[in-house]
Structures are given as structure tokens and as C-alpha cells.
PDB file of C-alpha atoms in Angstrom:
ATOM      1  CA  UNK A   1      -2.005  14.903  12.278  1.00 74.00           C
ATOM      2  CA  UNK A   2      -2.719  11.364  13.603  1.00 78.00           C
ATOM      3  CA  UNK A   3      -0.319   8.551  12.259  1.00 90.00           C
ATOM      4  CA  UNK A   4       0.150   4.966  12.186  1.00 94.00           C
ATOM      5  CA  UNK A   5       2.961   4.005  13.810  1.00 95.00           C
ATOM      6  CA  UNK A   6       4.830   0.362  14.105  1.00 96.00           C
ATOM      7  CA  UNK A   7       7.265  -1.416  16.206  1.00 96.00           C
ATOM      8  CA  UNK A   8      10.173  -2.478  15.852  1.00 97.00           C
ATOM      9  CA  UNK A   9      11.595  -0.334  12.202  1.00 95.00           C
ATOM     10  CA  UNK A  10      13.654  -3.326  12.172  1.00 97.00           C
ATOM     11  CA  UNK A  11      13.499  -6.719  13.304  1.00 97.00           C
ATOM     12  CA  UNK A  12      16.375  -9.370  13.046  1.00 98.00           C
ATOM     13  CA  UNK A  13      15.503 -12.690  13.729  1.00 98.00           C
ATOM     14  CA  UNK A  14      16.453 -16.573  13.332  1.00 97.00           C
ATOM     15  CA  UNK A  15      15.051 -19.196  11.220  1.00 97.00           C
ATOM     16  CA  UNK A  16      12.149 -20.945  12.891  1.00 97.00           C
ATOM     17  CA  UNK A  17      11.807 -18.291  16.086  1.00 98.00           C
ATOM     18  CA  UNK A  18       8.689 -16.493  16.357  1.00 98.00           C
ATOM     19  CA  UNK A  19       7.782 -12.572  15.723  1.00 98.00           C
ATOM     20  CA  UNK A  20       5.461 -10.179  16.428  1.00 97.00           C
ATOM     21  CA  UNK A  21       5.098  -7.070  14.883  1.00 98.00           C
ATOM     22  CA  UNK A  22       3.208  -4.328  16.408  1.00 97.00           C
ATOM     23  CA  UNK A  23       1.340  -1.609  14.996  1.00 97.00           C
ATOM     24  CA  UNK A  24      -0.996   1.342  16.745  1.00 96.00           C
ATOM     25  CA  UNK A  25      -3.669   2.478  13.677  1.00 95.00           C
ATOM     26  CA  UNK A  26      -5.125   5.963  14.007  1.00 93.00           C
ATOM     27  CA  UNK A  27      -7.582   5.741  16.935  1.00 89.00           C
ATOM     28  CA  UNK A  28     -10.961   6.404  15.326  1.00 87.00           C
ATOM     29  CA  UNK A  29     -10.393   3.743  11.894  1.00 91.00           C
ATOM     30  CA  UNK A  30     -11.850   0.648  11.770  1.00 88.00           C
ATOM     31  CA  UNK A  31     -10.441  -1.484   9.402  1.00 92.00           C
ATOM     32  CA  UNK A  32      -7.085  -2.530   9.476  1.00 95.00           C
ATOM     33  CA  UNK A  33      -5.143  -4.453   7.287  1.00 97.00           C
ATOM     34  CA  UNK A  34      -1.235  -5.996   6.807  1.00 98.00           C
ATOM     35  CA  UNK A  35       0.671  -5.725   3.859  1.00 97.00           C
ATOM     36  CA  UNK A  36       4.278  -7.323   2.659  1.00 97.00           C
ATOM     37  CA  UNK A  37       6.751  -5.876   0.514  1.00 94.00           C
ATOM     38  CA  UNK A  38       9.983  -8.110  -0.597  1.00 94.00           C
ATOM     39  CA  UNK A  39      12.751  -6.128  -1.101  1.00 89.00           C
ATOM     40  CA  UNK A  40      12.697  -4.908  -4.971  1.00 84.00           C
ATOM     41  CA  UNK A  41       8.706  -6.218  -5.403  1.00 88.00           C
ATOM     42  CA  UNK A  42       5.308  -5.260  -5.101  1.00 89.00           C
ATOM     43  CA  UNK A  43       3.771  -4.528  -1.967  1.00 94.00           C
ATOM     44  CA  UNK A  44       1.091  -6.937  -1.589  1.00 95.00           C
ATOM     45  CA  UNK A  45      -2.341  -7.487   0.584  1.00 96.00           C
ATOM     46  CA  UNK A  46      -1.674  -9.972   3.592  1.00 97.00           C
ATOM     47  CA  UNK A  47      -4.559  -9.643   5.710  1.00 97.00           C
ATOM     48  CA  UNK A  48      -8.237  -7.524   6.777  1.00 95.00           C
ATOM     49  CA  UNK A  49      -8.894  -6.960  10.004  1.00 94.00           C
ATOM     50  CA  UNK A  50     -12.708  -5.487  11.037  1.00 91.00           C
ATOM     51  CA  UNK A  51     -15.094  -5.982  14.517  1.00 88.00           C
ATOM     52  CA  UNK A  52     -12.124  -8.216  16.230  1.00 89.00           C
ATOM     53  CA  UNK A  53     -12.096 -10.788  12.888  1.00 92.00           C
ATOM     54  CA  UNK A  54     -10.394 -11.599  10.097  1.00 94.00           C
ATOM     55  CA  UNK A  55     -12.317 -10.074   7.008  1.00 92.00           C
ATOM     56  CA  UNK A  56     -10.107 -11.601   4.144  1.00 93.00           C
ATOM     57  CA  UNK A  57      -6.712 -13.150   3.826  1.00 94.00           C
ATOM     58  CA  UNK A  58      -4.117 -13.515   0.899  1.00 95.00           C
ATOM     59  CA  UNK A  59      -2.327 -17.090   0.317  1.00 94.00           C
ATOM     60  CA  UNK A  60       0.197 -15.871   1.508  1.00 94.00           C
ATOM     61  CA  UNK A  61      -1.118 -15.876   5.237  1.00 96.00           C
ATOM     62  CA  UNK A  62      -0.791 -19.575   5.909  1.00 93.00           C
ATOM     63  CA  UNK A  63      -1.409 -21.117   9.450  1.00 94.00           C
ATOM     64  CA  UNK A  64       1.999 -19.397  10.295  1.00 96.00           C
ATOM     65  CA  UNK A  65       0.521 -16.096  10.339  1.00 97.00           C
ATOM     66  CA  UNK A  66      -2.004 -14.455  12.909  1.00 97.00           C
ATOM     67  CA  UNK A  67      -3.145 -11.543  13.796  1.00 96.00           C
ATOM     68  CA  UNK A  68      -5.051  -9.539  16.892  1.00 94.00           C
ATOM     69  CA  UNK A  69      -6.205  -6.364  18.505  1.00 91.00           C
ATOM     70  CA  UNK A  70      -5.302  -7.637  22.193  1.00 84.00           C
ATOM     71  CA  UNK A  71      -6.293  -3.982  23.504  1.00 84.00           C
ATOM     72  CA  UNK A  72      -8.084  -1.160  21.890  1.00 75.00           C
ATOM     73  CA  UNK A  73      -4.961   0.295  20.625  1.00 84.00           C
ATOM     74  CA  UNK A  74      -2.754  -2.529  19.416  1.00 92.00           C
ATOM     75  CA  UNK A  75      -2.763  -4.836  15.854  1.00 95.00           C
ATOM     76  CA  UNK A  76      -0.050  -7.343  15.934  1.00 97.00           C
ATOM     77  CA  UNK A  77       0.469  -9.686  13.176  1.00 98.00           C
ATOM     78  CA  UNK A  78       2.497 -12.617  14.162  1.00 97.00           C
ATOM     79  CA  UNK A  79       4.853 -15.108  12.855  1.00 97.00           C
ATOM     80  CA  UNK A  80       4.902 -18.294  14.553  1.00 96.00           C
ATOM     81  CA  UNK A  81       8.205 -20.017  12.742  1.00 95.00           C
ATOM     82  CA  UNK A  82      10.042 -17.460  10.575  1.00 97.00           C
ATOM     83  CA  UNK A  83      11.744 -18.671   7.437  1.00 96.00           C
ATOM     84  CA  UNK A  84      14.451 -17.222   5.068  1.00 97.00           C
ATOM     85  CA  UNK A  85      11.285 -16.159   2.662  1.00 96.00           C
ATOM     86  CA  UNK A  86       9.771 -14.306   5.235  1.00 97.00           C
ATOM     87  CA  UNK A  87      12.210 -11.933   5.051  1.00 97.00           C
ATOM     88  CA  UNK A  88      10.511  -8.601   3.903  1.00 97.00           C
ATOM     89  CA  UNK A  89       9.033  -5.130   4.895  1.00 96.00           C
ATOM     90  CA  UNK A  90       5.531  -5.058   6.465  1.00 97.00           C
ATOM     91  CA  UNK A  91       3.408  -2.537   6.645  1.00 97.00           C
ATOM     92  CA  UNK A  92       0.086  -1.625   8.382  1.00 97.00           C
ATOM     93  CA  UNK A  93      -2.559   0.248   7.134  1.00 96.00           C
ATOM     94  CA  UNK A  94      -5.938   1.696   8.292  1.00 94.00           C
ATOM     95  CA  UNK A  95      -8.864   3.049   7.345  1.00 90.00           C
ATOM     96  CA  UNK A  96     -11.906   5.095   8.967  1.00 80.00           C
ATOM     97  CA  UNK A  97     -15.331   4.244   7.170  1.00 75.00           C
ATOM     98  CA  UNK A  98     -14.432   5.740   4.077  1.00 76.00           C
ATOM     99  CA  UNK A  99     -11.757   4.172   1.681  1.00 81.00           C
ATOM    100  CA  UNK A 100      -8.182   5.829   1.898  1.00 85.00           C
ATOM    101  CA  UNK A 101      -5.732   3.552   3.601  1.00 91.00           C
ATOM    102  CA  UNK A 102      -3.362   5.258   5.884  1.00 92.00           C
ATOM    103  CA  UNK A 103       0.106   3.519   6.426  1.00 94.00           C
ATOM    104  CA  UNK A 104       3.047   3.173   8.910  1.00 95.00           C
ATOM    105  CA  UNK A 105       6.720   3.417   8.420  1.00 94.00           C
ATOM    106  CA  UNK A 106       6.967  -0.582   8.453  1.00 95.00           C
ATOM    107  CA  UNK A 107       8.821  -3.059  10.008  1.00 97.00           C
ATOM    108  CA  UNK A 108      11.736  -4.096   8.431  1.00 96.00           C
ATOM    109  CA  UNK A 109      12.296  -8.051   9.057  1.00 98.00           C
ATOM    110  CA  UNK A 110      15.295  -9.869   8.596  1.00 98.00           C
ATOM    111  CA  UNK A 111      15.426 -13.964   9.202  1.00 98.00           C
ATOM    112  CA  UNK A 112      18.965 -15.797   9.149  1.00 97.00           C
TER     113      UNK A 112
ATOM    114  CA  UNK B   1      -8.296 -11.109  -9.195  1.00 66.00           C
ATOM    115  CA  UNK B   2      -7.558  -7.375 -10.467  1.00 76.00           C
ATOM    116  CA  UNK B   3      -4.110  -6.862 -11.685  1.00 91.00           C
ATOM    117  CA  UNK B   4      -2.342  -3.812 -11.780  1.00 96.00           C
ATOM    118  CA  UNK B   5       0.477  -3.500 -14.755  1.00 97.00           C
ATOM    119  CA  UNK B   6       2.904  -0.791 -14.533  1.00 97.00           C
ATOM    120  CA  UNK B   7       5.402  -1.300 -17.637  1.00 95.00           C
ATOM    121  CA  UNK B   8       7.840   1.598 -16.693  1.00 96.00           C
ATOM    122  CA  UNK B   9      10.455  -0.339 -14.548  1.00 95.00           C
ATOM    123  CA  UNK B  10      12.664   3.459 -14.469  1.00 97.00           C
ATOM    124  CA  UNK B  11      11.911   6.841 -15.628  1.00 97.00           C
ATOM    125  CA  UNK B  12      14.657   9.428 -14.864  1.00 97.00           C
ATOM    126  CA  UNK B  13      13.607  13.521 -15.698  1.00 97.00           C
ATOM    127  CA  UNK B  14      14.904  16.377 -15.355  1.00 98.00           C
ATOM    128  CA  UNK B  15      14.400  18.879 -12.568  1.00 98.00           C
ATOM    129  CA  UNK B  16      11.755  21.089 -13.211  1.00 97.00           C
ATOM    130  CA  UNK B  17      10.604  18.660 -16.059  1.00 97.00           C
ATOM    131  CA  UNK B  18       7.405  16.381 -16.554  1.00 98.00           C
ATOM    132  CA  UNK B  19       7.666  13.233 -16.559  1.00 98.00           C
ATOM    133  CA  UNK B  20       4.490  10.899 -17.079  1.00 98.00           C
ATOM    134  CA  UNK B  21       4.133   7.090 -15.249  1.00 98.00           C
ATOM    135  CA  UNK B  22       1.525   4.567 -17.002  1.00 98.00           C
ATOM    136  CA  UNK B  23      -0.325   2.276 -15.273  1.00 98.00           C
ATOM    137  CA  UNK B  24      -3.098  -0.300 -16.456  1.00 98.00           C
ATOM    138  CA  UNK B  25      -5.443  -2.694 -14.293  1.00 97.00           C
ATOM    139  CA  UNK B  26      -7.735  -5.257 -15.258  1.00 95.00           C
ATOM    140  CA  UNK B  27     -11.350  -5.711 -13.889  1.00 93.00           C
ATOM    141  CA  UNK B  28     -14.843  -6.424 -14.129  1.00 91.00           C
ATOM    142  CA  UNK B  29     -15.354  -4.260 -11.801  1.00 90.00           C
ATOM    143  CA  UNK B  30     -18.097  -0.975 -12.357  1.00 90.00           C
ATOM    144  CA  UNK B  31     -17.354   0.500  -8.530  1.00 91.00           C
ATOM    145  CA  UNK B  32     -13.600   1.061  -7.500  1.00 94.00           C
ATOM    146  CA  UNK B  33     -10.556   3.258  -6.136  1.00 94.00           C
ATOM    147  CA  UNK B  34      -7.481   4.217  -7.991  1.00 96.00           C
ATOM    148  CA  UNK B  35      -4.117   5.334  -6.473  1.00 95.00           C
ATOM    149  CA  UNK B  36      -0.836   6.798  -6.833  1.00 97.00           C
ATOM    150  CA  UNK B  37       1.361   5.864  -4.120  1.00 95.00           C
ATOM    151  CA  UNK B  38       5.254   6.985  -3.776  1.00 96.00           C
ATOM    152  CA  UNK B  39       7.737   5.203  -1.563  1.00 93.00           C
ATOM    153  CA  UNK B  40      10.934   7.609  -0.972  1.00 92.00           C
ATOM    154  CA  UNK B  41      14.076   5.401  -0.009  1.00 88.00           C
ATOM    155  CA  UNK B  42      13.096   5.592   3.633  1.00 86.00           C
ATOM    156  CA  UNK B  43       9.971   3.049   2.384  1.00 86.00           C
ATOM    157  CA  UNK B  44       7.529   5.258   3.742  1.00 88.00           C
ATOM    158  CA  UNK B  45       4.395   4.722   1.847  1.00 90.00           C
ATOM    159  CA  UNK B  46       2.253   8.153   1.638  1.00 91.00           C
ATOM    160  CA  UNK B  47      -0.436   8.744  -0.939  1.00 91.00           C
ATOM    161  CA  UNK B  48       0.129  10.807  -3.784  1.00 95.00           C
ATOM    162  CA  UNK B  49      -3.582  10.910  -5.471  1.00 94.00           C
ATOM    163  CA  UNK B  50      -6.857   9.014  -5.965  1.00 93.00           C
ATOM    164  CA  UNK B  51      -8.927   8.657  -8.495  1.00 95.00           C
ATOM    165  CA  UNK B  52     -13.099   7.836  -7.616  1.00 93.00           C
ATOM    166  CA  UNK B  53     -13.887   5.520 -10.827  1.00 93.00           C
ATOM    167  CA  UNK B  54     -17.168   7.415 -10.898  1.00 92.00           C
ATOM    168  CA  UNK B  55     -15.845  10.326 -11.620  1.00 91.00           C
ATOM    169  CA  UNK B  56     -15.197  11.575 -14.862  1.00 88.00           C
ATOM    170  CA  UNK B  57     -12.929  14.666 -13.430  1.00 93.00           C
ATOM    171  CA  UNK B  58      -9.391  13.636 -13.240  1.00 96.00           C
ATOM    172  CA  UNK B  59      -7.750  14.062 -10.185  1.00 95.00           C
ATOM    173  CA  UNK B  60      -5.270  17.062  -9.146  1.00 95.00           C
ATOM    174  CA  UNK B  61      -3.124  17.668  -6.144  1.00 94.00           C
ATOM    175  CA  UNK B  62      -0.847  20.094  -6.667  1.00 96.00           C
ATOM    176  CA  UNK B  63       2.390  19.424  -8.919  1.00 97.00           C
ATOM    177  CA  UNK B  64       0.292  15.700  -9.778  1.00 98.00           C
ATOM    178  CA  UNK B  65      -2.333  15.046 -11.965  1.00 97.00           C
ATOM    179  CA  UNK B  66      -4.025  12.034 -13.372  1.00 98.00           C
ATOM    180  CA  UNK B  67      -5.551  11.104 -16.613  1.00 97.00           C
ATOM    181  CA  UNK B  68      -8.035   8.943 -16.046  1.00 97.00           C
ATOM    182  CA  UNK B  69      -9.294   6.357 -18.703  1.00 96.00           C
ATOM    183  CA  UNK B  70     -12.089   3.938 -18.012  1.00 95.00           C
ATOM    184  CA  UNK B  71     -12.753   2.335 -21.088  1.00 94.00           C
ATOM    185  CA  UNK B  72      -9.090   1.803 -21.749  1.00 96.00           C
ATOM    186  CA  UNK B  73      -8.458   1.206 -18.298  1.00 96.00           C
ATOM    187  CA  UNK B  74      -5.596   3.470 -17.891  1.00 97.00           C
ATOM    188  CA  UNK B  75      -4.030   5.774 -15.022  1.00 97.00           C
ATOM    189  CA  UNK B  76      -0.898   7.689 -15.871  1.00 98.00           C
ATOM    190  CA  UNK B  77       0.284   9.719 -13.336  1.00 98.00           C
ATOM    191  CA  UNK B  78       1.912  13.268 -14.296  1.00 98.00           C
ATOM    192  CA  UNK B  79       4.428  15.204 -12.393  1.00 98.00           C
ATOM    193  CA  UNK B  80       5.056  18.427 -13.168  1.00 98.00           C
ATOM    194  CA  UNK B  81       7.617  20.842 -12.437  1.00 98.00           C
ATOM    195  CA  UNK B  82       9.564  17.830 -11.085  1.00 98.00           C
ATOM    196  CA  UNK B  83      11.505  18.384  -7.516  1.00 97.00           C
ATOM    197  CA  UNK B  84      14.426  16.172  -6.551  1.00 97.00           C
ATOM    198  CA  UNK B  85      12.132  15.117  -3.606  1.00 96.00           C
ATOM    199  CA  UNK B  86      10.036  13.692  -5.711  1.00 97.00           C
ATOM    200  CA  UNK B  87      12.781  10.887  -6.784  1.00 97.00           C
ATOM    201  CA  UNK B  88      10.861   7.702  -5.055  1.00 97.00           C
ATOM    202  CA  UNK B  89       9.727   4.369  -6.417  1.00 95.00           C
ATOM    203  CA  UNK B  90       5.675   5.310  -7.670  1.00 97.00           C
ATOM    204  CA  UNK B  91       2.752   2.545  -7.231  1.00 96.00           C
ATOM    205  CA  UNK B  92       0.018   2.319  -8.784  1.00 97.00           C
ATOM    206  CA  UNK B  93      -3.074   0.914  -6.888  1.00 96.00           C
ATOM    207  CA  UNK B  94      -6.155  -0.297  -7.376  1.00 96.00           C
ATOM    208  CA  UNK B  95      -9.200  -1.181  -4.641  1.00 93.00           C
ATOM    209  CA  UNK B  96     -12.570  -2.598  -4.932  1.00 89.00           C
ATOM    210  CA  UNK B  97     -15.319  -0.569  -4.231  1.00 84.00           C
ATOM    211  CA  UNK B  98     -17.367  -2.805  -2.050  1.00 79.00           C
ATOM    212  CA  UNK B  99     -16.046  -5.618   0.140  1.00 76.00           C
ATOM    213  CA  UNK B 100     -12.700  -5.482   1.798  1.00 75.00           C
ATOM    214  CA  UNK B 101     -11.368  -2.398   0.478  1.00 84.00           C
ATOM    215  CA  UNK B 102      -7.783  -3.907   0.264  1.00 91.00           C
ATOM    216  CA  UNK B 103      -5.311  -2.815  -1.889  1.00 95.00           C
ATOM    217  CA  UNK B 104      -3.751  -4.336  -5.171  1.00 95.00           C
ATOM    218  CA  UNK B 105      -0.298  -3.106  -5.826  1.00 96.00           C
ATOM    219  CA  UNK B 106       1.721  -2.688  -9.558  1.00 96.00           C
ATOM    220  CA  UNK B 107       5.282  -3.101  -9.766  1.00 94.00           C
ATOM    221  CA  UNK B 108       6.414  -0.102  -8.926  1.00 95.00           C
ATOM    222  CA  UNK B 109       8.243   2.757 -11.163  1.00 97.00           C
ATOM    223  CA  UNK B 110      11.381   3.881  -9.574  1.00 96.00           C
ATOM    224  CA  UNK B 111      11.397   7.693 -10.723  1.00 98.00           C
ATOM    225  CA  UNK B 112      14.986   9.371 -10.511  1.00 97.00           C
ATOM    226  CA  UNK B 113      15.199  13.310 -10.621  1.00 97.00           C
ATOM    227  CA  UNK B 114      18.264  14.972 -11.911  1.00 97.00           C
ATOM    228  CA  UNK B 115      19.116  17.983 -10.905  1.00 95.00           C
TER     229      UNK B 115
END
């Protein structure tokens, strides 16, 4: 059965550095989205991702986030300078046309 | 903005048991999506159930079932015959039927299973 998958599980980073954090969505979905979890809270909506844009974004995706689909394969959400709060699981998610949102094992992300 | 309220921070059952998580959301909304996700301790999040606000039919997959209230805008989730795999934190999740299709997560209910 086809799976999202992301890379690195876990990330460990310093203050200020930059990350990227790769995903592969299930090769036939079109929509593709980034979500955050901090540890013991909600998981909640980053970003949308649809025909190479940005659909919608939370407030939480200030101008140190981004995000792209630099091949037909990859979505990377980056981090340009990591702080303490940033510290968090993220998850991708896609979707085909219809409306269930499939989602990776997430990327665990530590900044010290 | 929807909200989604779970007030059930724990719920512990016993094996074999039912156990029953609540979950309310707030919207104007006529047109959405309803979920049940669980999140095992490996953080995993797979899909559990959904619930087509259209539909009238509550949902069913197995050991879960959902009682679906529109008017009161209510979603418990029940588990039946409860399995210690099924010990997990359990989200509740609603989505927009038009637009973005993104996701809006409750709090969570961490659900323990004693054996």
C-alpha cells in the first residue's frame, strides 16, 4: 500500500541554523500539506500546498518557513533560523482529489 | 475559525471493555469532514474513521463506531471490545468541505487499556 514517508525521524539542530525537512507524498495525490505537533499539544495546520503554490498558510508559518516540490517527488518545508519554539514533530500529509489526508511518520525536531 | 473541543484529557478501560471519547466542534459550516485519528506512542498518525456531514448513517469500521450529531454538533467515538493496541492518544478532526481541505485538530484524548 503506498505511504508517505519523511526524512530525517529525527532532526537535532542549533538555535538559528537552518532545516529542511523532507517528505515523498503518495505519487498520484495532489495536495499536500504540513502540520506541527508540540510535544503534549494539538497537532495543528501549517501549510497547503497545490499546482506548485501555496494554497493557505497558518500564522504560524512566518517568513521563516517555506516550502517546495523541487522535483516531482519531493515536498520540503524549510526552516530558515530555528528557534527553541520550533522545537516540535512535523508531519506531512496528502491527499488525491478526494478528501482523506494520508500522513507520514514525522520528523521529530529538536533545536538547542 | 472551526474549533474542535475534546474535554476528555484521559480515559483508561478495561480490556475487552467500551469505552466512549466525546468530541464537539463549532461551525457555520453546512458541507464538512469529521475524523477520528489515533496516535500510538510511536506518533504515527493513521485514521481511525470519518464521518461525511451529509450523511445521516453513522460511521463503522470494525471494533469503532461513531455517533454522529449535527444539530448538537457532537462526535463521540466508541471502541468496543477494547485491545491493548488500541491504548494511543485519539484526535478528533474536523475539515471544511470546500476550499483547502486542511485539517483542524482537538486536544487529544490519551486512551490507556488495561489488561
Amino acid at each position: 500500500e503506498p505511504e508517505v514517508t519523511q526524512t530525517p525521524s529525527h532532526q537535532v539542530t542549533q538555535m538559528g541554523q537552518e532545516v529542511i525537512l523532507r517528505c515523498v507524498p503518495i505519487s498520484n495525490h495532489l495536495y499536500f500539506y504540513w502540520y506541527r505537533q508540540i510535544l503534549g499539544q494539538k497537532v495543528e495546520f501549517l501549510v497547503s500546498f497545490y499546482n506548485n503554490e501555496i494554497s493557505e498558510k497558518s500564522e504560524i508559518f512566518d517568513d521563516q518557513f517555506s516550502v517546495e516540490r523541487p522535483d516531482g517527488s519531493n515536498f520540503t518545508l524549510k526552516i530558515r533560523s530555528t528557534k527553541l519554539e520550533d522545537s516540535a514533530m512535523y508531519f506531512c500529509a496528502s491527499r488525491d482529489r478526494h478528501y482523506e489526508q494520508y500522513f507520514g511518520p514525522g520528523t521529530r525536531l529538536t533545536v538547542t | 475559525a472551526q474549533t474542535v473541543t475534546q474535554s476528555q484529557p484521559e480515559m483508561s478501560v478495561q480490556e475487552a471493555e467500551t469505552v466512549t471519547l466525546s468530541c464537539t466542534y463549532d461551525t457555520s459550516e453546512n458541507n464538512y469532514y469529521l475524523f477520528w485519528y489515533k496516535q500510538p506512542p510511536s506518533r504515527q498518525m493513521i485514521l481511525v474513521i470519518r464521518q461525511e456531514a451529509y450523511k445521516q448513517q453513522n460511521a463503522t469500521e470494525n471494533r469503532f463506531s461513531v455517533n454522529f450529531q449535527k444539530a448538537a454538533k457532537s462526535f463521540s467515538l466508541k471502541i468496543s471490545d477494547s485491545q491493548l493496541g488500541d491504548t494511543a492518544m485519539y484526535f478528533c478532526a474536523f475539515m471544511k468541505g470546500a476550499g483547502d481541505y486542511k485539517l483542524s485538530f482537538g486536544a487529544g484524548t490519551t486512551v490507556t487499556v488495561r489488561a
